PDB file of C-alpha atoms and ligand atoms in Angstrom:
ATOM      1  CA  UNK N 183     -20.684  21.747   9.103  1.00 73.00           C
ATOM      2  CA  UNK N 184     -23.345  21.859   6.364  1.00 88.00           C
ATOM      3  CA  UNK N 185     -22.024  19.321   3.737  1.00 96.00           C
ATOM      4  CA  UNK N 186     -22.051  20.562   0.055  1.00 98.00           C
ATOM      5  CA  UNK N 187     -23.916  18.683  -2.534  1.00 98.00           C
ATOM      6  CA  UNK N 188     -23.248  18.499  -5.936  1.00 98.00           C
ATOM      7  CA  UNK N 189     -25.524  16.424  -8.502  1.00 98.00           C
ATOM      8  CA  UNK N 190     -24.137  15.581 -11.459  1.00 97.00           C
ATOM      9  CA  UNK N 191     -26.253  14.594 -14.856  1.00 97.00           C
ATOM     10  CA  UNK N 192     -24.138  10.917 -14.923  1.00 96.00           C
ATOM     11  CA  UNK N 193     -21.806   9.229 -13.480  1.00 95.00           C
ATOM     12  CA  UNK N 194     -19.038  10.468 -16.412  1.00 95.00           C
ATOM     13  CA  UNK N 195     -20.266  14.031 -16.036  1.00 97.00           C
ATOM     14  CA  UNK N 196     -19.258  13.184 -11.954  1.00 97.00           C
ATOM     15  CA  UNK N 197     -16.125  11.629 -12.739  1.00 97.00           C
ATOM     16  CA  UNK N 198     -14.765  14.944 -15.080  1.00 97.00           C
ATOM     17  CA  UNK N 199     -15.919  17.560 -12.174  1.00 98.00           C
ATOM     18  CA  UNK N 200     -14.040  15.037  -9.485  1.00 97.00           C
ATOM     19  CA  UNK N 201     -10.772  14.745 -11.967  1.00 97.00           C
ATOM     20  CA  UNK N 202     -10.863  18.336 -12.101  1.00 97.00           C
ATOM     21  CA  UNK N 203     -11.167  19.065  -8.589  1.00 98.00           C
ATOM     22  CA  UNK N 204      -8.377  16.205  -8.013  1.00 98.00           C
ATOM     23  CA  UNK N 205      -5.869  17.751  -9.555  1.00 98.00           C
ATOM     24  CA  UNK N 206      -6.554  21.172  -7.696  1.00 98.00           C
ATOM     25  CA  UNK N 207      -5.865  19.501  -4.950  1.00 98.00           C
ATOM     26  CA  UNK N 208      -2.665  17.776  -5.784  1.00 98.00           C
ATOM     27  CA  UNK N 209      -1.069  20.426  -8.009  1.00 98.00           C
ATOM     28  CA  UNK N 210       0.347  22.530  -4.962  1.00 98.00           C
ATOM     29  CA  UNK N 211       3.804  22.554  -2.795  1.00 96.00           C
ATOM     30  CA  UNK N 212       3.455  20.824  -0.514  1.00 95.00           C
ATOM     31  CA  UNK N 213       2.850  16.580   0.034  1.00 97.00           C
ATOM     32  CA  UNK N 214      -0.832  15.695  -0.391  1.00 98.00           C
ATOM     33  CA  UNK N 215      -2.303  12.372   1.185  1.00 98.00           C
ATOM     34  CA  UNK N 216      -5.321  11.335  -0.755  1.00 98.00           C
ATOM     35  CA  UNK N 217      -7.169   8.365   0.938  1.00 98.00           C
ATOM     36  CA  UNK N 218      -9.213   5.964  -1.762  1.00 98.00           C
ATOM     37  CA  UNK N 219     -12.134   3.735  -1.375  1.00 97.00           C
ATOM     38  CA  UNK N 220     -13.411   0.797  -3.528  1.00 94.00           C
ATOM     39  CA  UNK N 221     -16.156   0.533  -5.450  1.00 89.00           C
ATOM     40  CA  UNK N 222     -17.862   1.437  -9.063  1.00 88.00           C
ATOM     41  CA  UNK N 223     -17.908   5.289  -9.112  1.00 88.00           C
ATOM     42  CA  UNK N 224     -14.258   5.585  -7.998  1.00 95.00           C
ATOM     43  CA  UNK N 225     -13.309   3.724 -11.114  1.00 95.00           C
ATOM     44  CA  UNK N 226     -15.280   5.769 -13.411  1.00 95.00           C
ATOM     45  CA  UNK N 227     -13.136   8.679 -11.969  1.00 95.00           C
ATOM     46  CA  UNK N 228     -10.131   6.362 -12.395  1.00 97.00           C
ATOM     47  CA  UNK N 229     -11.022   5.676 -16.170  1.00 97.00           C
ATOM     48  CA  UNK N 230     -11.452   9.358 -16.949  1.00 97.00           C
ATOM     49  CA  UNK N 231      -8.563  10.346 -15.050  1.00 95.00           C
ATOM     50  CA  UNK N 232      -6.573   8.126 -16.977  1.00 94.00           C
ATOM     51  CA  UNK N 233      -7.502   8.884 -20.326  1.00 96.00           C
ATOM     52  CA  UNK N 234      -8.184  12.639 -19.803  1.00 97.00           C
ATOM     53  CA  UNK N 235      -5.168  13.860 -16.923  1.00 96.00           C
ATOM     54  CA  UNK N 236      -2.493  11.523 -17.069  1.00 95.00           C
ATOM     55  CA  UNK N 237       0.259  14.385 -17.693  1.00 96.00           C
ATOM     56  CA  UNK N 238      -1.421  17.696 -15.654  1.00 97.00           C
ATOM     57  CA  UNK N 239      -1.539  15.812 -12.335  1.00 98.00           C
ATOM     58  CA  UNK N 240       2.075  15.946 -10.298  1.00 98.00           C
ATOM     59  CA  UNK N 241       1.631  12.316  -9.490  1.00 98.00           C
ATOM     60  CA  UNK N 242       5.049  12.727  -7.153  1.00 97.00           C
ATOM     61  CA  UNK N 243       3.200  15.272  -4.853  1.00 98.00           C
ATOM     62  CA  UNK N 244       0.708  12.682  -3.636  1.00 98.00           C
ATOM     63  CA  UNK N 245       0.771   9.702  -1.573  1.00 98.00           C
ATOM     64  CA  UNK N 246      -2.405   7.271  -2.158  1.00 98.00           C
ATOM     65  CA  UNK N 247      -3.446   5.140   1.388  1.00 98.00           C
ATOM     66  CA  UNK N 248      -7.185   3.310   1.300  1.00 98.00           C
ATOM     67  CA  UNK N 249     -10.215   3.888   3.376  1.00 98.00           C
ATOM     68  CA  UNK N 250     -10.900   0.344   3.587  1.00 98.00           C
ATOM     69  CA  UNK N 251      -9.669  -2.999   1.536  1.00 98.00           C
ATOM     70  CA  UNK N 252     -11.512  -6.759   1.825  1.00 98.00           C
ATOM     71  CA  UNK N 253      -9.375  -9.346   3.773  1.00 98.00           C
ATOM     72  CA  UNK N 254      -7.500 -10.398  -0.160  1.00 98.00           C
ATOM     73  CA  UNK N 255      -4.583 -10.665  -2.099  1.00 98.00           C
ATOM     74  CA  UNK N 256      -3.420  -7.976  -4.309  1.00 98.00           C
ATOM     75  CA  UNK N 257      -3.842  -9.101  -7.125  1.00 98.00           C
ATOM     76  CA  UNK N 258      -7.365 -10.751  -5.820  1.00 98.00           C
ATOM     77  CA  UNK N 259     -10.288  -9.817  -8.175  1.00 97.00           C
ATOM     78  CA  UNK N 260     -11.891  -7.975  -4.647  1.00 97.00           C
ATOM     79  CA  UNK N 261      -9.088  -6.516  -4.024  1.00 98.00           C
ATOM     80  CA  UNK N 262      -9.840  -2.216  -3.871  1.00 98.00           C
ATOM     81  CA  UNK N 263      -5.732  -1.907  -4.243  1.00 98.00           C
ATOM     82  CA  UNK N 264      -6.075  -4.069  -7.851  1.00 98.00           C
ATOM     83  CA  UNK N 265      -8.743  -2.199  -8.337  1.00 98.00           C
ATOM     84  CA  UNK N 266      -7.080   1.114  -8.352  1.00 98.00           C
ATOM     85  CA  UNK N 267      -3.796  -0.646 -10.302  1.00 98.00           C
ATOM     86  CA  UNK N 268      -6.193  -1.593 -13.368  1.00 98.00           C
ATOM     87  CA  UNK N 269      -7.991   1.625 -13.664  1.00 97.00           C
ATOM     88  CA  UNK N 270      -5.311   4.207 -12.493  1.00 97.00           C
ATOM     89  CA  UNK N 271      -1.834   3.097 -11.579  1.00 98.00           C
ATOM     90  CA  UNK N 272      -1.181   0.933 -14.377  1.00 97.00           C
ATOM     91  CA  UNK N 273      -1.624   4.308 -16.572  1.00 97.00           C
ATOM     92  CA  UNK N 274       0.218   7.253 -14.442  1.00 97.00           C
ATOM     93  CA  UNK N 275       3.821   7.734 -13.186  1.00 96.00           C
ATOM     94  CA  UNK N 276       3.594   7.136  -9.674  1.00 97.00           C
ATOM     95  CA  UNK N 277       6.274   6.584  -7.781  1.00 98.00           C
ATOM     96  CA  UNK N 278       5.656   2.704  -5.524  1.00 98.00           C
ATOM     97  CA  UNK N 279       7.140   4.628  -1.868  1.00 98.00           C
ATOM     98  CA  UNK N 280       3.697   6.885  -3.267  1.00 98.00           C
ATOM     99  CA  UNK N 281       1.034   3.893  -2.048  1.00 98.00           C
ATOM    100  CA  UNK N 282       0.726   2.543   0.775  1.00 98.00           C
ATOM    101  CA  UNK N 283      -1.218  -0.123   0.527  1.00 98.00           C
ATOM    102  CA  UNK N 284      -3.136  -2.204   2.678  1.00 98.00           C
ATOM    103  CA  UNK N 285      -2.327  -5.558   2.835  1.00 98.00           C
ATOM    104  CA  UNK N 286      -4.883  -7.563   2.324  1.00 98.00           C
ATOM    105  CA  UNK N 287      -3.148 -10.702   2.429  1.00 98.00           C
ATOM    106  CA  UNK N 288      -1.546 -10.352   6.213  1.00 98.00           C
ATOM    107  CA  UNK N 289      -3.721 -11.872   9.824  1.00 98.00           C
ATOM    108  CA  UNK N 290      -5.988  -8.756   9.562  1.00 98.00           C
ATOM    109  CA  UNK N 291      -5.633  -7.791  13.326  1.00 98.00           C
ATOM    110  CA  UNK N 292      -1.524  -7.929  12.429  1.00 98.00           C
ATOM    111  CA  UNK N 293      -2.717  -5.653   9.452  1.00 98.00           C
ATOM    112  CA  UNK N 294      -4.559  -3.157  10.719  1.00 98.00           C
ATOM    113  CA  UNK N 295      -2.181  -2.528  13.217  1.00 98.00           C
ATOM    114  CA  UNK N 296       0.775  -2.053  10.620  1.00 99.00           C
ATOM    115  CA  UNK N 297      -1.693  -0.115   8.540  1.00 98.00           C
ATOM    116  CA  UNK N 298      -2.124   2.382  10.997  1.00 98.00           C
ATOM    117  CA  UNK N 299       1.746   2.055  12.016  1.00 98.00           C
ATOM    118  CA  UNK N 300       2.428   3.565   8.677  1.00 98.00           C
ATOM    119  CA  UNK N 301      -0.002   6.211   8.306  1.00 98.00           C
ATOM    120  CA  UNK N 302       1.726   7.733  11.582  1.00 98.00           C
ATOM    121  CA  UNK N 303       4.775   7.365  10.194  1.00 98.00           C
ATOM    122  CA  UNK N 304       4.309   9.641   7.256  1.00 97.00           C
ATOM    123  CA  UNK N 305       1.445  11.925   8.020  1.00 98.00           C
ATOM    124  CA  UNK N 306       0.553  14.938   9.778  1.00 97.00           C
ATOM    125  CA  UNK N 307      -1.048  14.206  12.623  1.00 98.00           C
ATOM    126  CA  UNK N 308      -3.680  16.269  15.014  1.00 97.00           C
ATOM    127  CA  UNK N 309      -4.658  15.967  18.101  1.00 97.00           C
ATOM    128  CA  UNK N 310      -2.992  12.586  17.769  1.00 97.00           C
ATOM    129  CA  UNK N 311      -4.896  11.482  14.477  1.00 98.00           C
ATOM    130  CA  UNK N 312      -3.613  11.305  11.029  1.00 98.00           C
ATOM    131  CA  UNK N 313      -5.156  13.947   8.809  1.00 98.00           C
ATOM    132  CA  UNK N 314      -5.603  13.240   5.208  1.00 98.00           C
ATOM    133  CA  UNK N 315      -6.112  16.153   2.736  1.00 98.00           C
ATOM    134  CA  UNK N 316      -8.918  14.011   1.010  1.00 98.00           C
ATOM    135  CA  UNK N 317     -10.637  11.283   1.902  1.00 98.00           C
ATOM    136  CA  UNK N 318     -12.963   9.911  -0.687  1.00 98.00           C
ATOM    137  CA  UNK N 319     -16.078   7.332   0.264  1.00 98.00           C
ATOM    138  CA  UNK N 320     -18.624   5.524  -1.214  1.00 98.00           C
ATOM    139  CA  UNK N 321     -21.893   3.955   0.600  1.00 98.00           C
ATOM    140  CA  UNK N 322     -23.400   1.132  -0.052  1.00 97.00           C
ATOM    141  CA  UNK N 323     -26.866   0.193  -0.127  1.00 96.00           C
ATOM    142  CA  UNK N 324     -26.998  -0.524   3.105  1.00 97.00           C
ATOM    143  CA  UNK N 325     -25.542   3.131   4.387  1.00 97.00           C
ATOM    144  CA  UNK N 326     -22.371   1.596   5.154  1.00 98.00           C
ATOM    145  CA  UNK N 327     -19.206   3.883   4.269  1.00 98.00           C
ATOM    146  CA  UNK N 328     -15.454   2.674   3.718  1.00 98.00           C
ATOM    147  CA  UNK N 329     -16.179  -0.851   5.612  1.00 98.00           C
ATOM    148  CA  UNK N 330     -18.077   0.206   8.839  1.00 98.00           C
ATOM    149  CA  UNK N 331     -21.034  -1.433   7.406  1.00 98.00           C
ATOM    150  CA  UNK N 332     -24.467  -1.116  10.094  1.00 98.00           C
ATOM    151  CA  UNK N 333     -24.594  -4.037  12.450  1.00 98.00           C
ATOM    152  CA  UNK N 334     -20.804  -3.136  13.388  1.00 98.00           C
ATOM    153  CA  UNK N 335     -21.734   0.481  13.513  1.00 98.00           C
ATOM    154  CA  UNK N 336     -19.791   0.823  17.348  1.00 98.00           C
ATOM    155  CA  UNK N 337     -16.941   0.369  15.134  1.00 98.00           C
ATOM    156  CA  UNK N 338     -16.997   4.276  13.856  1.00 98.00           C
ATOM    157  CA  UNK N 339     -16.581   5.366  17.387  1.00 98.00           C
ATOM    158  CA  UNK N 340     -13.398   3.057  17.816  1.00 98.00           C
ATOM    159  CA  UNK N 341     -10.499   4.774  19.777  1.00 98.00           C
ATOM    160  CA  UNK N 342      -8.190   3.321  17.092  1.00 98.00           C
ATOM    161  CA  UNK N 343      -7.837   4.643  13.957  1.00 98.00           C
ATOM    162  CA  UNK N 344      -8.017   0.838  12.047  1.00 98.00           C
ATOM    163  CA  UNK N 345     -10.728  -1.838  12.835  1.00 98.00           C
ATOM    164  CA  UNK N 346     -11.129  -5.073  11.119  1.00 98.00           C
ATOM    165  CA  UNK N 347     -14.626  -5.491   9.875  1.00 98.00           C
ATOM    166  CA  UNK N 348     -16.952  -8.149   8.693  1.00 98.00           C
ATOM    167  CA  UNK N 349     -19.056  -8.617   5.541  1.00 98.00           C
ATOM    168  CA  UNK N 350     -22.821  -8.962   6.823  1.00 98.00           C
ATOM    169  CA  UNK N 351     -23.606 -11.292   4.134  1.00 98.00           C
ATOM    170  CA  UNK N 352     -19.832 -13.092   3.029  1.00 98.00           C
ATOM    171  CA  UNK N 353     -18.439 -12.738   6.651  1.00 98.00           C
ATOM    172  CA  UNK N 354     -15.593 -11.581   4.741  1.00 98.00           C
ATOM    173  CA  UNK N 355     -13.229  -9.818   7.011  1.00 98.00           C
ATOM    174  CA  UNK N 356     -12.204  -6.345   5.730  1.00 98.00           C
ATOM    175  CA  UNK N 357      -9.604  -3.702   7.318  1.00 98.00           C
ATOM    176  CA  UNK N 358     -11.228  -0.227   7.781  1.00 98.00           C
ATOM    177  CA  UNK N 359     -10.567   3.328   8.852  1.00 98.00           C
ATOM    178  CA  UNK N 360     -12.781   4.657  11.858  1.00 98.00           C
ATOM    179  CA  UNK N 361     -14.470   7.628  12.312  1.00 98.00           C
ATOM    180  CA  UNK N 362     -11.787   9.327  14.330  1.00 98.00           C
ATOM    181  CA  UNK N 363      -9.776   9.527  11.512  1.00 98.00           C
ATOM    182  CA  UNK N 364     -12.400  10.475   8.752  1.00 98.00           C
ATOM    183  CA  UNK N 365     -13.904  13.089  10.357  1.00 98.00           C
ATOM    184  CA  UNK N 366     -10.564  14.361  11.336  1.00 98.00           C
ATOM    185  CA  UNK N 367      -9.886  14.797   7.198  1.00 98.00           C
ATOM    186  CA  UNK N 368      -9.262  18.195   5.624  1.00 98.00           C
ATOM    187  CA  UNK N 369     -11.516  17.361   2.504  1.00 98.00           C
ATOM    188  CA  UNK N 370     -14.407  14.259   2.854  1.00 98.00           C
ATOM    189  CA  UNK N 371     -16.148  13.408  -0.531  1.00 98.00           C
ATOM    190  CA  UNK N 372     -18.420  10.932  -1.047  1.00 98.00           C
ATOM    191  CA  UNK N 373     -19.189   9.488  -4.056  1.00 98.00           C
ATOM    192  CA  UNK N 374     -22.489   7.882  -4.656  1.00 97.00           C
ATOM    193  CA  UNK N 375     -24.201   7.219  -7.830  1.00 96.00           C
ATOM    194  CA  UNK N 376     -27.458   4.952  -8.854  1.00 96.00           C
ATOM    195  CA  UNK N 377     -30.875   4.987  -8.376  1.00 96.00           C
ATOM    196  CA  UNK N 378     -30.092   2.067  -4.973  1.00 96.00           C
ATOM    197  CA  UNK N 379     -28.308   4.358  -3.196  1.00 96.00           C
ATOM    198  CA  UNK N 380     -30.914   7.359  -3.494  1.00 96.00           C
ATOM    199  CA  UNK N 381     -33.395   6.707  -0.404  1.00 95.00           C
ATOM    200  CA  UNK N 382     -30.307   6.429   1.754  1.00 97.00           C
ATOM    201  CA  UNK N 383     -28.958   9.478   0.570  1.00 97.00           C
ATOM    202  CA  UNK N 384     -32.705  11.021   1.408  1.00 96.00           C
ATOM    203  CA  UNK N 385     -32.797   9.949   4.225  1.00 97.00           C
ATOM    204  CA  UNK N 386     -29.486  10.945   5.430  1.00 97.00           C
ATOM    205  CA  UNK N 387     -29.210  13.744   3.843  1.00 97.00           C
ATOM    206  CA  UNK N 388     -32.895  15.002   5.462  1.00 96.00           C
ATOM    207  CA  UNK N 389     -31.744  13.551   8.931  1.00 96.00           C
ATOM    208  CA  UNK N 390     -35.240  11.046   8.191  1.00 95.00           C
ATOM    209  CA  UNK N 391     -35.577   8.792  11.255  1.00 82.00           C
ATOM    210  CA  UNK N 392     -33.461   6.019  11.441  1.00 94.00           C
ATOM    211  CA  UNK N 393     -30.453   7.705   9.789  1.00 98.00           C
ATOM    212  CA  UNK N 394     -28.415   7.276  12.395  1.00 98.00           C
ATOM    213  CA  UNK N 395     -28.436   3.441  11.506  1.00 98.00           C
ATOM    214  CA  UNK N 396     -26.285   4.493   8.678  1.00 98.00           C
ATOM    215  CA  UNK N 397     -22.653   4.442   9.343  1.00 98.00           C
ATOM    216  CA  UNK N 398     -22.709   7.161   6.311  1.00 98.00           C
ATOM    217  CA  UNK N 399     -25.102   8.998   8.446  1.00 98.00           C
ATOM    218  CA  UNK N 400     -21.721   9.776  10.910  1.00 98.00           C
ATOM    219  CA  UNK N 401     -19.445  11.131   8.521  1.00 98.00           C
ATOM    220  CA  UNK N 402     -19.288  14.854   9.813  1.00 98.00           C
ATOM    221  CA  UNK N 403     -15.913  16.620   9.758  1.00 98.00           C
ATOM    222  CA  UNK N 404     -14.864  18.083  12.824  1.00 96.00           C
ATOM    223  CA  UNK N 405     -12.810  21.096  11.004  1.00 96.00           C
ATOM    224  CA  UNK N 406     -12.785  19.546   7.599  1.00 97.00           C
ATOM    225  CA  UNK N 407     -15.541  19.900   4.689  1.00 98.00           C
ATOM    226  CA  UNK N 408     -17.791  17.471   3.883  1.00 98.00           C
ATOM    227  CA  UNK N 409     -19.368  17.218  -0.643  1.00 98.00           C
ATOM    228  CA  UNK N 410     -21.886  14.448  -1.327  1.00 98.00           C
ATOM    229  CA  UNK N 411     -20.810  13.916  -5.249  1.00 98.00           C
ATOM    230  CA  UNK N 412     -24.541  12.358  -6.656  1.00 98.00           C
ATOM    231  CA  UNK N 413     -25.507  11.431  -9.758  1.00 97.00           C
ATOM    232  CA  UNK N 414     -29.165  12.399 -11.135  1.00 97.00           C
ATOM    233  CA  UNK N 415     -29.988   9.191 -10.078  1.00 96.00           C
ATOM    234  CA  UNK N 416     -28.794   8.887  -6.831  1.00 96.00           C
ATOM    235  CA  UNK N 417     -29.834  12.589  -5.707  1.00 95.00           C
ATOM    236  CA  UNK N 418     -33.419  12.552  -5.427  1.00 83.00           C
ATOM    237  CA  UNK N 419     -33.890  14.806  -2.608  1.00 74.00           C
ATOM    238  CA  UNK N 420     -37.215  15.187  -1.361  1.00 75.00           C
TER     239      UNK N 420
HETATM  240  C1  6PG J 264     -15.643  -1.275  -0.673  1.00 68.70           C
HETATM  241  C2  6PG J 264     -15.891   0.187  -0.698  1.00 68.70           C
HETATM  242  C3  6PG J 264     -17.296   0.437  -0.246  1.00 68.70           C
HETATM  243  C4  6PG J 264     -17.969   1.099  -1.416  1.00 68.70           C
HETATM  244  C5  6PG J 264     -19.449   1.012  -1.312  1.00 68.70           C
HETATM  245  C6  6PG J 264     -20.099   1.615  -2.549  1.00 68.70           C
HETATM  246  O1  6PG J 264     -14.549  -1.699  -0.318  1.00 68.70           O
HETATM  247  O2  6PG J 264     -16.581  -1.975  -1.108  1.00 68.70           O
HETATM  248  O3  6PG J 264     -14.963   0.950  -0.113  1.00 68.70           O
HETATM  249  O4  6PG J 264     -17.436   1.209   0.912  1.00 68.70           O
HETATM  250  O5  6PG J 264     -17.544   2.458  -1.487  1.00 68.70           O
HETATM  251  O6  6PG J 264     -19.786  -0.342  -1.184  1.00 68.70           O
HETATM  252  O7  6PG J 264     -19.720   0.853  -3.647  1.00 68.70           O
HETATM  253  P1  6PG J 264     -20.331   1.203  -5.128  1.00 68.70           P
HETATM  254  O8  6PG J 264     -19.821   2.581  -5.441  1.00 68.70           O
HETATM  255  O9  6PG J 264     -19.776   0.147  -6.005  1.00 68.70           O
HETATM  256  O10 6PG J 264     -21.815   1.157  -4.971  1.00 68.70           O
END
């Protein structure tokens, strides 16, 4: 599947197309299972969301799970779940049976088992895998996506749907979703802004050699449709 992309002037420009499209997604009938990552664009959308859509989303028709979250506490200053509380929870009516967390503070082998314990026990599945209706990433500079970061790239292919990862530079251990279940996702959107992510997102994007180092290079839904959400500086396409 071709993957859509969408530049946008800023990062605020991004994050009012994104809230828009968000709450297309969630205002329908049926349960919608929205998976999160970390990082700095998803809290721009976070901000705007909460000052701009706090009463027009159906908060009650979505259930919030994480792409990844570092090896912390919840209320941890790494934490992605804290992350989301500050910028979006704190200021919408969601009910708590709504996110499902990852627990950040459990052994992380225990935890990524329970993590992916729960995902089968609420969600759709297909072909044995969970299927979110969105599934939003970020990449870091280093072309890693959710926490599949490059030198544990074997880790997309995993047979599970959970690993636990490791921080190249901290060693900090992080739980992650594999590629089986995000290329299994209805909707994939990644969200990638600033001028350190564009050559990545060249090179990718271009299929330049040595893309395939790039966990973010592997994110290519099987059914599902794949948006790269860039920012003028991120989206330098050659
Ligand atoms: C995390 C994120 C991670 C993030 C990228 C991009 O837990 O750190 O899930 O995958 O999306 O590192 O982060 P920025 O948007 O802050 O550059």
């Amino acid at each position: 599947m071709t993957p859509t992309i969408k530049i946008y002037e800023d990062k605020h420009e991004l994050a009012k197309a994104f809230s828009a499209e968000l709450k297309k997604i969630i205002n329908v009938e049926h349960k919608v299972y929205i998976a999160l990552s970390g990082g700095s664009t998803p809290k721009a959308i976070f901000d705007y969301i909460a000052e701009n859509h706090r009463e027009d989303i159906d908060w009650e028709n979505v259930h919030f799970y994480w792409g990844d979250e570092r090896c912390v506490g919840p209320q941890d200053s790494e934490s992605n779940y804290k992350m989301t509380v500050d910028h979006l929870f704190s200021n919408i009516n969601i009910p708590p049976e709504n996110i499902h967390r990852i627990k950040g503070e459990n052994d992380p082998a225990e935890e990524a088992e329970r993590y992916s314990k729960e995902m089968y026990q609420h969600m759709i599945t297909k072909d044995g895998v969970p299927i979110f209706d969105l599934l939003i990433l970020g990449m870091g500079d280093d072309g890693h996506t959710a926490s599949i970061f490059p030198h544990e790239i074997n880790l997309w292919t995993s047979a599970n749907t959970t690993e636990v990862a490791t921080h190249p530079e901290s060693g900090q251990k992080r739980i992650t979703l594999t590629g089986k279940v995000i290329n299994a996702a209805r909707k994939v959107a990644f969200l990638v802004t600033g001028s350190s992510k564009a050559e990545k997102v060249d090179e990718i994007l271009n299929k330049k050699n040595g893309y395939k180092a790039y966990p973010a290079a592997h994110v290519n839904p099987v059914s599902g449709t794949l948006t790269w959400c860039l920012d003028e500086d991120s989206g330098h396409l050659s």
